């Protein structure tokens, strides 16, 4: 049932043992066994807490890509009421790597954009593994412009290895589509909040994450290029991904220190995939707090503060 | 005649071709055209704005050579660029980033990949920023990002149009997320240029890819590409690895971009000055260029003369 990452092996062993004893306990009903199970589980929980309190950047990369980690559709289902998805870029097509639409978040009208990776073969193909085509970014820009006209905040959920590199994507102007979507983020008179829920990969992430408030889940990563791509550029060897992840400062904790992101949403012990509802709820509270922070500013102030925030990045280190 | 000149050419000249444009390397007398394979005397190429006579192959230009060739009489004011924190990640791959930077500075004589100049182009005041591919692949790091922003701010202050010559492999990987953040940062500067109602012309030169294309280089009011320039988001190598097939001839080249509606025109380097000056004058509703007092040239065009 559970899926363990390599570094979780000690926890996996403890939990497997506890499961095994539970099976025996059910048939024998021994109270001594119950106690032992309890101890094993406590030990496993402590191990997990310790492990997750000190994840390396590469371990975080694996957690951020964990197949059972909550994806955008899970955040959408739990946090947004009356959600109405809207399709198409009005020029060429519909791209389901980015889901977008309007709905309500804790009582407020919002525009919601999110990259969805899919969770089984069928949905992964449908959403192209979360790697958007130009149409996805043009749809995002279109919806942001709508949100701006109706003075509605925009929430972006980021989870992508990057924009799709392919012939069609290039023919239809992937670069321009990303640039225009970033431009749309930075033009909004209403506040926007981005949350990196898993992988924030390169320009494909920036396109919807150039926001007033940028948050990251505790074990999410945000990179200039995926660790594999970085390794292939820097070492000409994608197998050096681990080195790239380690050296490139891609964790939420490092990026908060650098002033590149604005906040971190705590994850349950053992990562968001251990208790998805709890993770999504924590994200909801953080987003609500971020939106509240921007209430009361004029549209010009919202734009100016966003621009100043980005211009300030790297100027004081 | 036991030392054939061809041997000398292939043994000595060919390995040096990549560094051919460095001024103080007198042994590089000949340049081999990457397109036609013909050998051309380097002075002839330099005199021809680094376009190979005959094949019309557009070689890469250093930032200084580009600024000189753009501005009238090669005169311009060099704009001082902001200092940035050095090596924020304390990065090393096979080499330390600070050493790579030092090497690039020695090699190019420049501080980083972008230079900015203000001057006149056909008597039209312009601010011009140039990305130098020879400086770590023209990569976009904090220094280059700040330089682009400074260039755009200078254009706003001086009330001139802004012309940007893009050439870049993309993000400066060694600066990690600080590099990626140059995308929204430069976009903010483009928006300010737009608010000031000043024309923004991008000249896409060979090659322009990655985060540069996916930000300021694709946000121009007018996009001009140099003939044959490779322009795209993902580099051809990445695309080939992803789709596992060879890319078609001409894919991501200047003409391809024009056919697909991403650039307004493909302009020969010899015609760039005139095209840019004409566009800027029309867009800013300036008077047409003052026609020179001298009588028009009666000589035939250089092509015809050959």
XYZ file of C-alpha atoms in Angstrom:
623
model
C 0.000 0.000 0.000
C 2.496 2.598 1.217
C 5.243 3.723 -1.061
C 8.585 4.411 0.560
C 11.483 6.457 -0.681
C 14.976 4.982 -0.431
C 15.986 7.031 2.565
C 12.808 5.990 4.407
C 14.001 2.385 4.598
C 14.460 2.301 8.412
C 10.917 3.618 8.829
C 9.625 1.136 6.277
C 11.171 -1.737 8.220
C 9.665 -0.610 11.523
C 6.262 -0.110 9.990
C 6.378 -3.449 8.192
C 7.210 -5.146 11.474
C 4.349 -3.364 13.214
C 1.988 -4.452 10.445
C 3.186 -8.016 10.740
C 2.630 -8.079 14.494
C -0.778 -6.553 14.032
C -1.710 -9.520 11.860
C -0.533 -11.917 14.573
C -2.266 -9.880 17.285
C -5.558 -10.089 15.490
C -5.534 -13.892 15.644
C -3.999 -14.292 19.131
C -5.333 -11.219 20.950
C -2.200 -10.977 23.129
C -1.984 -7.687 25.112
C 1.815 -7.933 25.129
C 1.817 -7.744 21.357
C -0.384 -4.648 21.362
C 2.160 -2.909 23.524
C 4.998 -3.925 21.244
C 3.117 -2.658 18.203
C 2.573 0.634 19.930
C 6.270 0.911 20.696
C 7.235 0.070 17.143
C 4.873 2.679 15.772
C 6.147 5.297 18.164
C 9.683 4.467 17.111
C 8.752 4.699 13.444
C 7.058 8.065 14.004
C 10.115 9.390 15.838
C 12.408 8.152 13.063
C 10.226 9.792 10.457
C 10.198 13.070 12.323
C 13.949 13.007 12.656
C 14.458 12.128 8.988
C 12.093 14.803 7.746
C 13.544 17.383 10.061
C 16.861 17.111 8.245
C 16.134 16.196 4.634
C 18.927 16.855 2.160
C 18.050 18.838 -0.987
C 18.104 15.621 -3.010
C 15.805 13.888 -0.527
C 13.465 16.858 -0.762
C 13.529 16.517 -4.532
C 12.280 12.958 -4.140
C 9.631 14.009 -1.625
C 8.518 16.859 -3.894
C 8.011 14.282 -6.659
C 6.488 11.599 -4.441
C 3.723 9.874 -6.406
C 1.312 10.086 -3.470
C 2.007 13.731 -2.709
C -1.157 15.851 -3.004
C -1.399 17.378 -6.454
C -3.145 20.510 -7.646
C -6.496 18.701 -8.119
C -6.411 17.758 -4.422
C -5.852 21.376 -3.365
C -8.557 22.465 -5.756
C -11.105 19.967 -4.435
C -10.430 20.806 -0.794
C -9.945 24.560 -0.947
C -12.066 25.949 -3.774
C -15.845 25.975 -3.822
C -17.969 26.600 -6.899
C -14.920 25.971 -9.066
C -15.641 26.360 -12.753
C -12.779 25.347 -15.014
C -12.330 27.410 -18.157
C -10.599 26.050 -21.228
C -8.521 27.281 -24.096
C -6.206 30.040 -25.165
C -8.603 31.367 -27.829
C -5.872 30.939 -30.414
C -4.896 27.325 -30.863
C -5.999 24.891 -28.215
C -6.610 23.717 -24.697
C -3.730 22.516 -22.556
C -4.617 20.493 -19.507
C -1.156 20.693 -17.983
C -2.457 23.959 -16.527
C -5.951 23.892 -15.060
C -7.533 27.290 -14.652
C -10.850 28.784 -13.707
C -12.840 30.778 -11.201
C -14.357 29.831 -7.878
C -14.537 30.755 -4.215
C -11.817 30.481 -1.623
C -13.020 30.887 1.966
C -15.758 33.233 0.885
C -13.819 35.284 -1.681
C -14.061 35.061 -5.454
C -10.747 33.920 -6.869
C -9.123 32.959 -10.132
C -7.215 29.698 -9.702
C -4.368 28.432 -11.859
C -2.451 25.262 -11.271
C -0.120 22.794 -12.865
C -1.334 19.226 -12.584
C 1.024 16.300 -13.088
C -1.595 13.541 -12.975
C -1.511 10.514 -10.730
C -1.863 7.476 -12.997
C -0.983 6.704 -16.597
C -4.215 8.067 -17.979
C -4.201 11.350 -16.076
C -0.447 11.818 -16.497
C -0.881 11.687 -20.248
C -3.930 13.907 -20.116
C -2.012 16.556 -18.179
C 1.261 15.903 -20.025
C 3.006 15.266 -16.674
C 2.416 18.878 -15.723
C 4.592 20.220 -18.529
C 2.632 22.965 -20.236
C 2.542 23.934 -23.893
C 2.307 27.566 -25.037
C -1.497 27.193 -24.961
C -1.366 26.549 -21.218
C 0.528 29.776 -20.575
C -1.690 31.736 -22.957
C -4.758 30.418 -21.172
C -3.174 31.438 -17.857
C -2.499 34.939 -19.185
C -6.050 35.168 -20.523
C -7.540 34.193 -17.169
C -5.269 36.606 -15.308
C -6.474 39.413 -17.547
C -10.075 38.430 -16.800
C -9.323 38.346 -13.077
C -7.751 41.785 -13.353
C -10.819 43.225 -15.066
C -13.120 41.843 -12.400
C -10.634 42.799 -9.664
C -10.390 39.238 -8.409
C -7.246 37.825 -6.721
C -5.318 35.053 -8.450
C -4.045 31.914 -6.729
C -1.323 29.928 -8.512
C -0.389 26.372 -7.573
C 2.978 25.483 -9.017
C 4.019 21.909 -9.729
C 6.018 21.343 -12.887
C 9.370 20.014 -13.995
C 9.283 22.830 -16.545
C 7.555 23.923 -19.731
C 7.441 21.226 -22.382
C 10.407 21.166 -24.793
C 9.063 19.943 -28.128
C 8.694 20.817 -31.780
C 5.074 21.998 -31.554
C 5.802 24.021 -28.417
C 8.646 25.821 -30.201
C 6.611 26.370 -33.373
C 3.871 28.010 -31.383
C 6.208 30.232 -29.380
C 6.803 28.606 -25.997
C 9.217 31.376 -25.004
C 6.835 34.169 -25.911
C 3.937 32.441 -24.156
C 5.948 32.141 -20.930
C 7.138 35.738 -21.159
C 3.583 37.003 -21.667
C 2.259 34.973 -18.773
C 4.966 36.372 -16.459
C 4.083 39.805 -17.805
C 0.404 39.157 -16.950
C 1.306 38.141 -13.373
C 3.265 41.363 -12.937
C 0.532 43.521 -14.491
C -2.259 42.452 -12.150
C -3.938 45.156 -10.123
C -5.431 42.513 -7.879
C -3.172 40.560 -5.523
C -1.773 37.192 -6.544
C -0.378 34.442 -4.370
C 1.704 31.510 -5.604
C 2.287 28.285 -3.726
C 4.898 25.820 -4.930
C 3.306 22.521 -3.917
C 5.895 20.146 -5.387
C 8.345 21.092 -8.076
C 8.810 24.666 -9.224
C 10.692 24.093 -12.434
C 12.318 27.002 -14.217
C 10.549 29.465 -16.521
C 7.567 27.167 -16.651
C 7.024 27.947 -12.975
C 7.939 31.656 -13.064
C 5.235 32.174 -15.693
C 2.515 31.737 -13.067
C 4.539 32.375 -9.906
C 5.568 36.025 -10.310
C 3.242 36.997 -7.492
C 2.821 39.411 -4.574
C 3.350 36.523 -2.194
C 5.297 33.414 -3.137
C 4.978 30.492 -0.738
C 6.475 27.033 -0.771
C 5.435 23.830 0.915
C 8.073 22.791 3.454
C 9.538 20.057 1.255
C 8.899 21.588 -2.163
C 11.761 22.638 -4.431
C 12.099 25.629 -6.755
C 14.861 25.495 -9.352
C 16.367 27.407 -12.239
C 16.337 24.075 -14.085
C 15.486 20.611 -12.809
C 18.429 18.951 -11.014
C 18.767 16.540 -13.956
C 18.834 19.354 -16.524
C 21.239 21.394 -14.382
C 23.570 18.407 -14.077
C 23.514 17.841 -17.802
C 24.411 21.493 -18.403
C 27.036 21.845 -15.662
C 28.636 18.408 -15.659
C 27.396 17.206 -19.061
C 25.983 14.255 -17.123
C 22.393 14.114 -15.908
C 23.416 11.390 -13.444
C 25.025 14.134 -11.352
C 21.523 15.426 -10.488
C 22.196 14.839 -6.817
C 25.210 17.159 -6.907
C 23.204 19.766 -8.740
C 20.377 19.582 -6.207
C 22.864 19.917 -3.365
C 24.798 22.863 -4.783
C 22.028 24.920 -6.311
C 20.061 25.891 -3.174
C 16.637 24.724 -4.217
C 14.911 24.162 -0.894
C 12.205 26.345 0.608
C 14.459 26.986 3.611
C 17.362 28.277 1.496
C 15.134 30.351 -0.745
C 13.392 31.997 2.199
C 16.803 32.928 3.599
C 17.729 34.471 0.238
C 14.519 36.497 0.149
C 13.407 34.787 -3.053
C 10.226 33.420 -1.473
C 8.036 34.958 1.193
C 6.958 32.051 3.361
C 6.943 28.324 4.033
C 3.891 26.159 4.696
C 4.686 23.426 7.246
C 4.037 19.851 6.169
C 2.882 17.007 8.403
C 5.610 14.785 9.812
C 6.800 12.467 7.065
C 5.745 14.854 4.301
C 2.493 15.963 2.695
C 1.850 12.494 1.266
C 1.502 11.034 4.785
C -1.427 13.291 5.650
C -2.624 15.067 2.517
C -5.701 16.686 4.107
C -3.591 18.219 6.837
C -1.078 19.559 4.285
C -3.772 21.058 2.088
C -5.480 22.646 5.081
C -2.223 24.252 6.207
C -1.767 25.581 2.682
C -5.282 27.045 2.771
C -4.542 28.902 6.005
C -1.276 30.290 4.643
C -2.958 31.488 1.449
C -5.768 33.081 3.432
C -3.245 34.932 5.582
C -1.349 36.096 2.492
C -4.497 37.420 0.843
C -5.508 39.209 4.029
C -2.141 40.942 4.021
C -2.901 42.472 0.606
C -6.429 43.616 1.426
C -6.694 47.369 1.714
C -4.031 48.229 -0.859
C -5.035 50.063 -4.007
C -4.522 48.420 -7.391
C -1.561 50.689 -8.116
C -0.010 49.858 -4.766
C -0.463 46.136 -5.381
C 1.372 46.451 -8.703
C 4.088 48.708 -7.345
C 4.780 46.562 -4.298
C 5.031 43.458 -6.426
C 7.437 45.141 -8.827
C 9.555 46.498 -5.954
C 9.673 43.106 -4.310
C 11.104 41.461 -7.415
C 13.520 44.304 -8.110
C 14.832 44.001 -4.546
C 15.714 40.320 -4.925
C 19.483 39.902 -4.743
C 20.172 43.572 -4.120
C 20.769 43.096 -0.411
C 22.474 39.848 0.408
C 56.532 22.451 -51.177
C 56.325 19.849 -48.433
C 54.415 22.016 -45.988
C 51.118 22.484 -47.742
C 49.142 25.499 -46.603
C 46.086 23.275 -46.081
C 47.906 21.408 -43.330
C 48.778 24.604 -41.609
C 45.199 25.706 -41.880
C 43.693 22.564 -40.441
C 46.300 22.149 -37.718
C 46.548 25.680 -36.545
C 43.591 27.681 -37.690
C 40.749 25.257 -37.137
C 41.341 24.627 -33.419
C 41.455 28.346 -32.884
C 38.280 29.172 -34.682
C 36.264 29.575 -31.533
C 38.542 32.307 -30.273
C 39.050 33.872 -33.668
C 37.474 37.192 -32.804
C 39.776 38.050 -29.947
C 41.738 41.063 -31.069
C 45.128 40.188 -29.638
C 45.579 36.803 -31.272
C 47.485 37.672 -34.413
C 47.900 34.034 -35.494
C 44.198 33.883 -36.333
C 44.511 35.436 -39.707
C 41.937 33.294 -41.426
C 38.381 32.542 -40.565
C 36.616 29.503 -41.920
C 32.992 30.166 -42.715
C 30.911 27.681 -40.664
C 28.365 27.698 -43.461
C 30.299 27.438 -46.726
C 33.676 26.305 -45.413
C 35.475 29.018 -47.366
C 38.481 30.708 -45.781
C 38.330 34.430 -45.359
C 40.914 36.914 -44.187
C 39.845 38.075 -40.724
C 40.331 41.764 -41.516
C 37.852 41.409 -44.368
C 35.326 39.838 -42.012
C 35.870 42.527 -39.408
C 35.491 45.263 -42.003
C 32.267 43.617 -43.088
C 30.694 43.799 -39.597
C 31.649 40.160 -38.987
C 29.548 38.930 -41.859
C 31.421 36.512 -44.116
C 31.610 38.128 -47.555
C 30.034 35.834 -50.106
C 28.184 33.377 -47.871
C 26.621 36.132 -45.754
C 27.076 34.022 -42.650
C 26.616 36.243 -39.598
C 29.396 35.599 -37.098
C 28.970 36.422 -33.432
C 30.082 39.892 -32.377
C 31.549 41.019 -29.084
C 29.508 43.569 -27.166
C 32.006 46.350 -27.835
C 32.239 45.583 -31.565
C 28.454 45.620 -31.747
C 28.110 48.943 -29.943
C 30.796 50.494 -32.135
C 29.165 49.221 -35.293
C 25.740 50.459 -34.222
C 26.488 54.019 -33.198
C 27.380 56.796 -35.611
C 31.171 57.021 -35.976
C 31.394 54.269 -33.372
C 30.933 56.830 -30.617
C 28.817 56.190 -27.547
C 28.634 56.834 -23.843
C 29.421 53.684 -21.891
C 26.805 53.396 -19.135
C 28.126 52.363 -15.714
C 26.427 49.175 -14.572
C 25.427 48.246 -11.010
C 27.703 46.049 -8.920
C 26.112 42.792 -7.818
C 26.918 40.285 -5.075
C 29.495 37.826 -6.330
C 28.757 34.114 -6.216
C 25.772 34.113 -3.839
C 25.600 30.302 -3.766
C 29.363 29.766 -3.290
C 28.965 27.515 -6.264
C 31.280 25.010 -7.798
C 30.819 22.377 -10.459
C 34.028 21.115 -12.008
C 35.421 24.528 -11.291
C 34.584 27.228 -8.795
C 32.163 29.786 -10.173
C 34.424 32.649 -9.047
C 37.221 31.140 -11.160
C 34.943 30.762 -14.167
C 33.975 34.409 -13.760
C 37.606 35.448 -13.546
C 38.427 33.492 -16.714
C 35.507 35.010 -18.595
C 36.581 38.486 -17.500
C 40.127 37.903 -18.655
C 38.963 36.412 -21.932
C 36.529 39.181 -22.831
C 37.887 42.156 -20.920
C 34.324 42.785 -19.711
C 32.836 42.562 -16.225
C 29.893 40.438 -17.323
C 27.727 39.499 -20.295
C 25.823 42.750 -20.916
C 27.057 46.187 -21.938
C 24.967 49.333 -22.313
C 25.684 52.377 -24.434
C 23.894 55.605 -25.280
C 24.545 57.420 -28.510
C 23.133 58.224 -31.903
C 22.147 55.832 -34.638
C 21.720 57.712 -37.912
C 21.384 60.844 -35.778
C 18.606 59.250 -33.684
C 19.380 59.107 -29.943
C 19.198 55.519 -28.720
C 20.015 53.406 -25.691
C 21.468 50.067 -26.706
C 22.165 46.993 -24.575
C 24.228 44.145 -25.959
C 24.589 40.641 -24.648
C 27.979 39.056 -25.342
C 27.788 35.328 -26.000
C 31.506 34.988 -25.387
C 31.003 35.834 -21.727
C 29.870 32.490 -20.294
C 27.443 31.929 -23.148
C 25.777 35.283 -22.620
C 24.128 33.708 -19.600
C 21.630 35.674 -17.588
C 22.798 36.099 -14.033
C 22.389 38.910 -11.548
C 24.895 41.178 -13.283
C 23.359 40.732 -16.725
C 19.855 41.136 -15.312
C 20.810 44.355 -13.521
C 22.494 45.596 -16.700
C 19.376 44.995 -18.793
C 17.281 46.755 -16.144
C 19.790 49.627 -16.011
C 19.655 49.873 -19.792
C 15.889 50.158 -19.781
C 15.972 52.675 -16.922
C 18.538 54.708 -18.828
C 16.263 54.778 -21.862
C 13.414 56.028 -19.656
C 15.621 58.729 -18.062
C 17.034 59.911 -21.375
C 13.711 59.523 -23.184
C 15.233 57.400 -25.965
C 14.019 54.207 -27.606
C 15.665 51.056 -26.274
C 17.352 48.470 -28.466
C 18.497 45.166 -27.063
C 20.788 42.717 -28.843
C 20.031 39.339 -27.348
C 22.503 36.455 -27.399
C 22.334 33.887 -24.675
C 22.251 30.224 -23.842
C 19.838 31.072 -21.027
C 20.143 31.219 -17.270
C 23.486 31.449 -15.427
C 23.149 28.062 -13.733
C 25.855 28.867 -11.200
C 23.603 31.515 -9.650
C 20.641 29.177 -9.273
C 17.355 30.833 -8.397
C 18.936 34.288 -8.417
C 19.361 33.728 -12.113
C 15.768 32.585 -12.622
C 14.526 35.680 -10.789
C 15.986 37.826 -13.570
C 12.976 36.795 -15.651
C 10.355 38.643 -13.565
C 12.863 41.374 -12.688
C 13.612 42.295 -16.283
C 9.914 41.997 -17.121
C 9.196 44.707 -14.551
C 11.708 46.929 -16.358
C 10.073 46.197 -19.737
C 6.742 47.279 -18.254
C 8.271 50.591 -17.145
C 9.635 51.163 -20.624
C 6.172 50.470 -21.975
C 4.583 52.906 -19.482
C 7.017 55.579 -20.649
C 5.787 54.958 -24.217
C 9.269 54.344 -25.547
C 9.841 51.860 -28.360
C 11.542 48.634 -27.365
C 13.249 46.807 -30.211
C 14.789 43.390 -29.695
C 17.393 42.096 -32.123
C 17.674 38.347 -31.706
C 21.152 37.187 -32.636
C 22.731 33.769 -32.787
C 21.911 32.067 -30.459
C 19.149 33.250 -28.127
C 17.491 30.576 -26.012
C 16.200 29.724 -22.564
C 15.196 32.187 -19.889
C 16.295 35.157 -21.971
C 13.889 34.299 -24.781
C 11.231 33.455 -22.210
C 11.394 36.950 -20.731
C 12.621 40.307 -22.038
C 13.790 39.064 -25.444
C 10.241 38.087 -26.440
C 8.565 41.151 -24.951
C 9.747 43.695 -27.476
C 7.442 45.971 -29.419
C 9.347 44.858 -32.473
C 11.370 41.692 -32.899
C 14.154 41.607 -35.464
C 16.204 38.473 -36.083
C 19.619 38.292 -37.715
C 19.768 35.831 -40.626
C 20.353 32.259 -39.538
C 20.116 32.996 -35.817
C 19.020 30.126 -33.593
C 16.136 31.342 -31.449
C 14.027 29.265 -29.115
C 12.967 28.343 -25.633
C 14.487 24.884 -25.311
C 17.815 24.232 -26.987
C 17.868 21.736 -29.882
C 19.831 19.196 -27.826
C 17.168 19.142 -25.096
C 14.358 18.786 -27.614
C 16.102 15.953 -29.432
C 16.644 14.152 -26.139
C 12.993 14.598 -25.211
C 11.372 13.533 -28.465
C 14.171 11.157 -29.514
C 14.285 12.216 -33.130
C 16.366 14.501 -35.328
C 15.062 18.028 -35.747
C 14.151 19.271 -39.222
C 16.532 21.513 -41.179
C 16.107 25.173 -40.324
C 14.187 24.434 -37.114
C 14.386 27.365 -34.659
C 16.293 29.472 -37.177
C 15.422 33.110 -37.914
C 13.289 32.356 -40.987
C 11.409 29.651 -39.091
C 10.608 32.161 -36.347
C 9.335 34.638 -38.886
C 7.183 32.015 -40.584
C 5.719 31.103 -37.222
C 4.922 34.699 -36.372
C 7.440 35.210 -33.574
C 9.622 37.860 -35.204
C 8.615 40.779 -37.379
C 11.515 40.569 -39.774
C 14.837 39.003 -40.561
C 17.329 41.763 -41.279
C 20.856 41.546 -42.696
C 23.388 43.078 -40.345
C 24.316 45.700 -42.938
C 20.726 46.964 -42.894
C 20.180 46.938 -39.137
C 21.145 50.520 -38.393
C 18.919 51.950 -41.079
C 15.998 49.697 -40.167
C 16.204 50.472 -36.449
C 16.631 54.204 -36.954
C 13.712 54.318 -39.390
C 11.425 52.389 -37.028
C 12.367 54.499 -34.024
C 11.758 57.710 -35.905
C 8.358 56.607 -37.129
C 7.276 55.215 -33.755
C 8.338 58.324 -31.848
C 6.835 60.570 -34.529
C 10.219 62.180 -35.100
C 11.105 63.942 -38.342
C 12.424 61.667 -41.077
C 16.188 61.389 -41.285
C 17.871 64.495 -42.626
C 19.142 63.709 -46.119
C 22.873 64.332 -46.333
C 24.129 67.276 -48.378
C 26.528 65.159 -50.385
C 25.404 63.921 -53.776
C 24.050 60.382 -53.817
C 26.504 57.594 -54.635
C 26.700 56.884 -58.300
C 28.803 53.736 -57.909
C 27.186 50.363 -58.390
C 26.352 48.228 -55.336
C 29.289 46.219 -53.957
C 27.738 42.917 -55.118
C 27.514 44.196 -58.667
C 31.073 45.498 -58.479
C 32.377 42.006 -57.790
